[in-house]
């Protein structure tokens, strides 16, 4: 491919799992709205393989359906990462790539970044520099390695720059732009599905949550793959549910493990309002109206901070410290007594309300598009002059 061909090639934008969609939707729109527009090719790796949920998320977010679907499906981390790499490289061969833009920290993020870096194609990483400090988390490995091989690193909070500096990433590669997840939230908040409507659509009585409710999501392997951990967490949630109805959007992994461990009856007997995984607009409505949210999700920590809703994170660490320092998030760990105490504090005093962090203003994607256009022009010129 000639240098002229490279300049005409698209920015390949990669999504692989549910959180990526919320981050990519505003970026795709901003790149198209830039003048002149930046051509894009949207590649879905198929890492998240629930086709019905995929279609729903793309529609909810008004994200164009993928130009390419690699359909890798589920597998071990090693197999899935390798399969994404095998299937992604021919996409570059066919379409070319002016740059490869990846978001977040899933296996697809690292896999596509590796392919691009080995092909001497610029790697652009959105949501760089976030660290939990826990190398046992596969996502932490993906984050660290992707940042090391990225040419442009867009950050959501200023503390991310300190993390990158400690890891030897040159300061000029990192750009603070704000949080594209919040771009999606602010753009879609008025379209969120009301909780009462959601329950009615599920065949349940809205009266179940008329006097307030909490929202629960659990999916991390460290929480749901071990019965010695999952059982006490469910028991603690059931105790909270006696004081505040809990709407549990039950992840397939969690449901399967509850059944495998013989714990499914605990949900049925404890009065949870159990729902299947929800679409983006449904979850947005649930969170916005909740008294509190109990979760192990990274993105929900950010969304609840933007919504001003107290969040109890059932993890020992977080890669999003700004949600604790400035937002509504409280790390409660997995000890049942700590979970109960934190929930009691919310019910007694309303919980943390926090404030909106810097540049979480709905315009992060615009800043990315403006900077990336300038950076690509300068990069292309430097390569032509070389």
Coordinates of C-alpha atoms in Angstrom, one line a residue:
X1 CA 0.0 0.0 0.0
X2 CA 1.4 3.4 -1.0
X3 CA 1.5 6.5 1.3
X4 CA -1.4 8.0 -0.7
X5 CA -3.4 4.8 -0.2
X6 CA -2.8 5.0 3.6
X7 CA -4.1 8.5 3.7
X8 CA -7.3 7.4 2.0
X9 CA -7.7 4.3 4.2
X10 CA -10.3 4.4 7.0
X11 CA -9.8 4.6 10.7
X12 CA -10.8 1.1 11.8
X13 CA -12.9 1.3 15.0
X14 CA -13.1 -1.9 17.0
X15 CA -15.8 -3.1 19.4
X16 CA -15.9 -6.4 21.0
X17 CA -18.1 -6.4 24.2
X18 CA -21.1 -4.5 25.5
X19 CA -19.2 -1.6 27.2
X20 CA -17.3 -0.9 24.0
X21 CA -20.6 0.0 22.2
X22 CA -21.4 2.9 24.6
X23 CA -17.9 4.2 24.1
X24 CA -17.7 3.9 20.4
X25 CA -21.1 5.3 19.4
X26 CA -20.3 8.9 20.1
X27 CA -16.8 8.5 18.6
X28 CA -18.2 7.3 15.3
X29 CA -20.6 10.2 15.2
X30 CA -17.9 12.7 16.0
X31 CA -15.5 11.4 13.4
X32 CA -18.3 11.6 10.8
X33 CA -19.3 15.1 11.9
X34 CA -15.7 16.4 11.8
X35 CA -14.9 18.7 8.8
X36 CA -13.6 17.1 6.7
X37 CA -15.1 13.8 8.0
X38 CA -12.7 11.0 9.0
X39 CA -13.6 7.8 7.1
X40 CA -14.2 4.9 9.4
X41 CA -14.7 1.1 9.2
X42 CA -16.6 -0.4 12.2
X43 CA -15.3 -3.9 13.1
X44 CA -17.2 -6.0 15.6
X45 CA -15.1 -8.9 16.8
X46 CA -18.0 -10.9 18.0
X47 CA -16.4 -11.4 21.5
X48 CA -19.8 -10.6 22.9
X49 CA -21.8 -13.2 21.0
X50 CA -25.5 -12.6 22.1
X51 CA -26.8 -11.5 18.6
X52 CA -30.1 -10.3 19.9
X53 CA -28.4 -8.2 22.6
X54 CA -25.9 -6.9 20.1
X55 CA -28.6 -5.7 17.7
X56 CA -30.5 -4.1 20.5
X57 CA -27.5 -2.2 21.8
X58 CA -26.6 -0.9 18.3
X59 CA -30.1 0.3 17.8
X60 CA -30.4 1.9 21.2
X61 CA -27.2 3.8 20.7
X62 CA -27.9 4.7 17.1
X63 CA -24.5 3.1 16.3
X64 CA -24.2 1.9 12.7
X65 CA -24.3 -1.8 12.4
X66 CA -20.7 -3.2 11.8
X67 CA -19.1 -3.2 8.4
X68 CA -17.3 -6.4 9.5
X69 CA -18.2 -9.0 12.1
X70 CA -15.4 -11.4 13.0
X71 CA -17.7 -13.7 14.9
X72 CA -15.0 -15.1 17.2
X73 CA -17.5 -16.1 20.0
X74 CA -16.6 -17.3 23.4
X75 CA -13.3 -19.1 24.4
X76 CA -10.5 -18.9 26.9
X77 CA -8.6 -15.6 27.0
X78 CA -5.7 -17.0 25.0
X79 CA -7.8 -18.6 22.3
X80 CA -10.1 -15.7 22.0
X81 CA -7.3 -13.2 21.7
X82 CA -5.5 -15.3 19.2
X83 CA -8.7 -15.8 17.1
X84 CA -9.4 -12.1 17.0
X85 CA -5.8 -11.5 15.8
X86 CA -6.1 -14.2 13.1
X87 CA -9.4 -12.8 11.8
X88 CA -8.6 -9.1 12.1
X89 CA -5.4 -9.0 10.1
X90 CA -7.2 -9.9 6.8
X91 CA -9.5 -7.0 7.4
X92 CA -6.5 -4.7 7.3
X93 CA -5.3 -6.4 4.2
X94 CA -8.6 -5.9 2.4
X95 CA -9.5 -2.3 3.6
X96 CA -6.2 -0.8 4.7
X97 CA -6.1 1.3 7.9
X98 CA -5.0 4.9 8.5
X99 CA -5.2 4.0 12.2
X100 CA -6.8 1.4 14.5
X101 CA -8.9 2.9 17.3
X102 CA -9.7 0.6 20.2
X103 CA -11.6 1.3 23.4
X104 CA -11.6 -0.1 26.9
X105 CA -9.9 -3.2 28.1
X106 CA -11.4 -6.3 26.7
X107 CA -9.5 -9.1 24.8
X108 CA -10.5 -7.5 21.5
X109 CA -8.8 -4.3 22.5
X110 CA -5.4 -5.8 23.0
X111 CA -5.7 -8.3 20.1
X112 CA -6.5 -5.6 17.5
X113 CA -3.9 -3.2 18.9
X114 CA -1.2 -5.9 18.6
X115 CA -2.1 -6.6 15.0
X116 CA -1.9 -2.9 14.1
X117 CA 1.3 -2.3 16.0
X118 CA 3.0 -5.2 14.2
X119 CA 1.9 -3.8 10.9
X120 CA 3.2 -0.3 11.8
X121 CA -0.3 1.2 11.8
X122 CA -1.0 3.8 14.4
X123 CA -2.9 2.5 17.5
X124 CA -5.3 4.9 19.2
X125 CA -6.6 3.8 22.6
X126 CA -9.6 5.5 24.2
X127 CA -9.8 5.2 28.0
X128 CA -6.1 4.8 28.6
X129 CA -4.2 4.8 31.8
X130 CA -6.9 3.4 34.1
X131 CA -5.4 1.0 36.6
X132 CA -6.8 -1.2 39.4
X133 CA -3.3 -2.4 40.5
X134 CA -4.6 -5.9 40.4
X135 CA -2.7 -8.0 37.8
X136 CA -5.0 -11.0 38.5
X137 CA -7.6 -9.2 36.5
X138 CA -7.3 -10.1 32.8
X139 CA -8.6 -6.6 32.0
X140 CA -5.6 -5.0 33.8
X141 CA -3.2 -6.9 31.6
X142 CA -5.1 -5.8 28.5
X143 CA -5.0 -2.2 29.7
X144 CA -1.3 -2.1 30.5
X145 CA -0.2 -3.8 27.3
X146 CA -2.5 -1.8 25.0
X147 CA -1.2 1.5 26.4
X148 CA 2.4 0.4 25.9
X149 CA 1.9 -0.1 22.1
X150 CA -0.5 2.8 21.5
X151 CA 0.6 5.9 19.7
X152 CA -2.2 8.1 20.9
X153 CA -3.8 7.6 24.4
X154 CA -7.0 9.4 25.3
X155 CA -7.7 9.6 29.0
X156 CA -10.9 10.0 31.1
X157 CA -9.3 11.4 34.2
X158 CA -6.1 13.2 35.1
X159 CA -4.8 10.4 37.5
X160 CA -4.5 8.2 34.4
X161 CA -1.5 10.4 33.3
X162 CA 0.3 9.6 36.5
X163 CA -0.2 5.8 35.9
X164 CA 1.1 6.2 32.3
X165 CA 4.1 8.2 33.4
X166 CA 5.1 5.5 36.0
X167 CA 5.0 3.0 33.2
X168 CA 7.3 5.0 31.0
X169 CA 4.7 6.3 28.5
X170 CA 5.8 9.6 27.0
X171 CA 3.6 12.5 28.2
X172 CA 3.0 13.8 24.7
X173 CA 1.3 10.5 23.7
X174 CA -1.5 11.0 26.3
X175 CA -4.3 13.5 25.9
X176 CA -7.0 14.2 28.5
X177 CA -10.3 14.4 26.7
X178 CA -13.0 13.3 29.2
X179 CA -15.3 10.3 29.3
X180 CA -17.0 9.1 26.1
X181 CA -19.2 6.8 28.2
X182 CA -20.8 9.9 29.6
X183 CA -21.3 11.3 26.1
X184 CA -23.6 8.3 25.5
X185 CA -25.4 8.7 28.8
X186 CA -26.1 12.4 28.4
X187 CA -27.2 11.9 24.7
X188 CA -29.6 9.1 25.7
X189 CA -30.9 10.0 29.1
X190 CA -34.2 11.4 27.8
X191 CA -34.8 8.2 25.9
X192 CA -34.3 6.0 28.9
X193 CA -37.1 3.5 29.6
X194 CA -39.0 4.2 32.8
X195 CA -38.6 1.5 35.5
X196 CA -42.3 1.1 35.8
X197 CA -42.7 0.5 32.1
X198 CA -39.8 -1.9 32.1
X199 CA -41.4 -4.1 34.8
X200 CA -44.8 -3.9 33.1
X201 CA -43.2 -5.1 29.8
X202 CA -41.6 -8.0 31.7
X203 CA -45.0 -9.0 33.1
X204 CA -44.3 -7.8 36.6
X205 CA -46.2 -5.3 38.7
X206 CA -44.7 -1.8 38.9
X207 CA -46.0 -1.7 42.5
X208 CA -43.0 -3.9 43.4
X209 CA -40.7 -0.8 43.2
X210 CA -43.2 2.0 43.8
X211 CA -41.6 3.0 47.1
X212 CA -38.0 2.8 45.9
X213 CA -35.6 0.1 44.8
X214 CA -32.0 -0.8 44.3
X215 CA -30.3 -2.3 41.2
X216 CA -27.9 -5.2 41.3
X217 CA -25.5 -6.4 38.6
X218 CA -22.8 -9.1 39.2
X219 CA -20.7 -10.8 36.5
X220 CA -17.0 -10.7 37.4
X221 CA -15.4 -14.2 37.6
X222 CA -13.8 -13.4 40.9
X223 CA -17.2 -12.8 42.4
X224 CA -19.4 -15.4 40.6
X225 CA -17.2 -18.4 39.7
X226 CA -16.5 -19.5 43.3
X227 CA -19.5 -20.7 45.5
X228 CA -17.6 -19.6 48.6
X229 CA -17.6 -16.0 47.4
X230 CA -20.9 -15.9 45.5
X231 CA -23.0 -17.5 48.2
X232 CA -22.3 -14.9 50.9
X233 CA -22.7 -12.1 48.5
X234 CA -26.2 -13.3 47.5
X235 CA -27.1 -13.8 51.1
X236 CA -26.0 -10.2 51.9
X237 CA -28.0 -8.9 49.0
X238 CA -31.0 -10.9 50.1
X239 CA -30.8 -9.2 53.5
X240 CA -30.7 -5.8 51.9
X241 CA -33.7 -6.8 49.8
X242 CA -35.8 -7.2 52.9
X243 CA -35.5 -3.5 53.4
X244 CA -35.3 -2.3 49.8
X245 CA -36.6 -4.2 46.8
X246 CA -33.6 -5.2 44.6
X247 CA -34.0 -5.4 40.8
X248 CA -31.3 -8.0 39.7
X249 CA -30.4 -7.8 36.0
X250 CA -29.0 -11.4 36.0
X251 CA -25.9 -12.0 33.8
X252 CA -25.9 -15.4 32.0
X253 CA -22.6 -16.3 33.7
X254 CA -24.1 -15.6 37.1
X255 CA -27.3 -17.4 36.4
X256 CA -25.4 -20.5 35.2
X257 CA -23.2 -20.5 38.3
X258 CA -26.1 -20.1 40.7
X259 CA -27.8 -23.1 39.0
X260 CA -24.5 -25.1 39.0
X261 CA -23.9 -24.4 42.7
X262 CA -27.5 -25.1 43.7
X263 CA -28.1 -21.5 44.7
X264 CA -30.8 -20.5 42.3
X265 CA -33.5 -21.1 44.9
X266 CA -31.9 -18.4 47.1
X267 CA -32.9 -15.8 44.5
X268 CA -36.4 -17.2 44.1
X269 CA -36.9 -17.3 47.9
X270 CA -35.5 -13.9 48.7
X271 CA -37.8 -11.6 46.9
X272 CA -35.4 -10.3 44.2
X273 CA -37.0 -8.8 41.1
X274 CA -35.0 -10.9 38.7
X275 CA -34.7 -9.7 35.1
X276 CA -32.6 -11.0 32.2
X277 CA -29.8 -8.7 30.9
X278 CA -31.2 -5.4 29.9
X279 CA -30.7 -3.1 26.9
X280 CA -28.8 0.1 27.4
X281 CA -31.9 2.4 27.6
X282 CA -33.6 0.0 30.1
X283 CA -30.5 -0.1 32.4
X284 CA -30.1 3.7 32.1
X285 CA -33.7 4.1 33.3
X286 CA -33.2 1.6 36.1
X287 CA -30.1 3.3 37.4
X288 CA -31.4 6.8 37.1
X289 CA -34.4 6.0 39.3
X290 CA -32.6 3.8 41.9
X291 CA -32.0 4.5 45.5
X292 CA -28.7 2.7 45.2
X293 CA -26.8 0.4 42.7
X294 CA -24.8 -2.6 43.8
X295 CA -22.4 -3.8 41.2
X296 CA -19.0 -5.1 40.2
X297 CA -19.1 -3.4 36.8
X298 CA -16.5 -0.7 35.9
X299 CA -18.8 1.3 33.6
X300 CA -21.6 1.4 36.0
X301 CA -19.4 3.1 38.5
X302 CA -19.0 5.9 36.0
X303 CA -22.6 6.0 35.0
X304 CA -23.9 6.2 38.6
X305 CA -21.5 9.0 39.3
X306 CA -22.8 11.0 36.3
X307 CA -26.4 10.3 37.4
X308 CA -25.7 11.2 41.1
X309 CA -26.9 7.8 42.3
X310 CA -25.0 6.1 45.2
X311 CA -23.0 3.1 44.0
X312 CA -21.7 0.2 46.1
X313 CA -19.0 -1.6 44.2
X314 CA -18.6 -5.2 45.3
X315 CA -14.8 -5.4 44.6
X316 CA -11.6 -4.8 46.5
X317 CA -10.2 -2.3 44.0
X318 CA -11.2 -0.1 41.1
X319 CA -9.5 1.2 38.0
X320 CA -11.8 4.2 38.2
X321 CA -10.7 6.0 41.4
X322 CA -12.2 9.2 40.4
X323 CA -15.7 7.7 41.0
X324 CA -14.7 7.2 44.6
X325 CA -12.7 10.4 45.1
X326 CA -15.2 12.7 43.4
X327 CA -18.2 10.7 42.5
X328 CA -20.9 8.5 44.2
X329 CA -19.0 5.2 44.4
X330 CA -18.0 3.4 47.5
X331 CA -15.7 0.3 47.4
X332 CA -17.3 -2.2 49.8
X333 CA -15.3 -5.4 48.9
X334 CA -16.9 -8.8 49.1
X335 CA -17.4 -9.2 52.9
X336 CA -21.1 -9.5 53.6
X337 CA -20.9 -7.4 56.8
X338 CA -19.2 -4.6 54.8
X339 CA -21.8 -4.8 52.1
X340 CA -24.7 -4.6 54.6
X341 CA -23.1 -1.7 56.5
X342 CA -22.6 0.3 53.4
X343 CA -26.2 -0.3 52.2
X344 CA -27.5 0.6 55.7
X345 CA -25.6 3.9 55.5
X346 CA -27.2 4.7 52.1
X347 CA -30.7 3.9 53.5
X348 CA -30.1 5.9 56.6
X349 CA -28.5 9.0 55.0
X350 CA -29.0 8.9 51.3
X351 CA -25.4 7.9 50.4
X352 CA -22.7 9.7 48.5
X353 CA -23.9 12.2 45.9
X354 CA -20.5 13.5 44.8
X355 CA -19.9 15.8 41.9
X356 CA -19.4 15.4 38.1
X357 CA -15.7 15.0 37.3
X358 CA -13.8 17.3 35.0
X359 CA -14.7 17.1 31.3
X360 CA -17.5 14.5 31.8
X361 CA -19.6 17.0 29.9
X362 CA -20.8 15.0 26.8
X363 CA -18.2 16.4 24.5
X364 CA -15.3 14.0 24.9
X365 CA -15.8 12.4 21.5
X366 CA -15.7 15.8 19.8
X367 CA -12.4 16.5 21.5
X368 CA -11.1 13.1 20.3
X369 CA -12.2 13.8 16.7
X370 CA -10.6 17.2 16.6
X371 CA -7.3 16.0 18.1
X372 CA -7.1 12.8 16.1
X373 CA -7.7 14.6 12.8
X374 CA -4.7 17.0 13.5
X375 CA -2.5 14.1 14.7
X376 CA -3.2 11.9 11.7
X377 CA -2.5 14.8 9.3
X378 CA 0.8 15.4 11.0
X379 CA 1.7 11.7 11.1
X380 CA 0.9 11.3 7.4
X381 CA 3.0 14.3 6.5
X382 CA 5.9 13.0 8.6
X383 CA 5.8 9.6 6.9
X384 CA 5.6 11.3 3.4
X385 CA 8.6 13.4 4.2
X386 CA 10.7 10.5 5.6

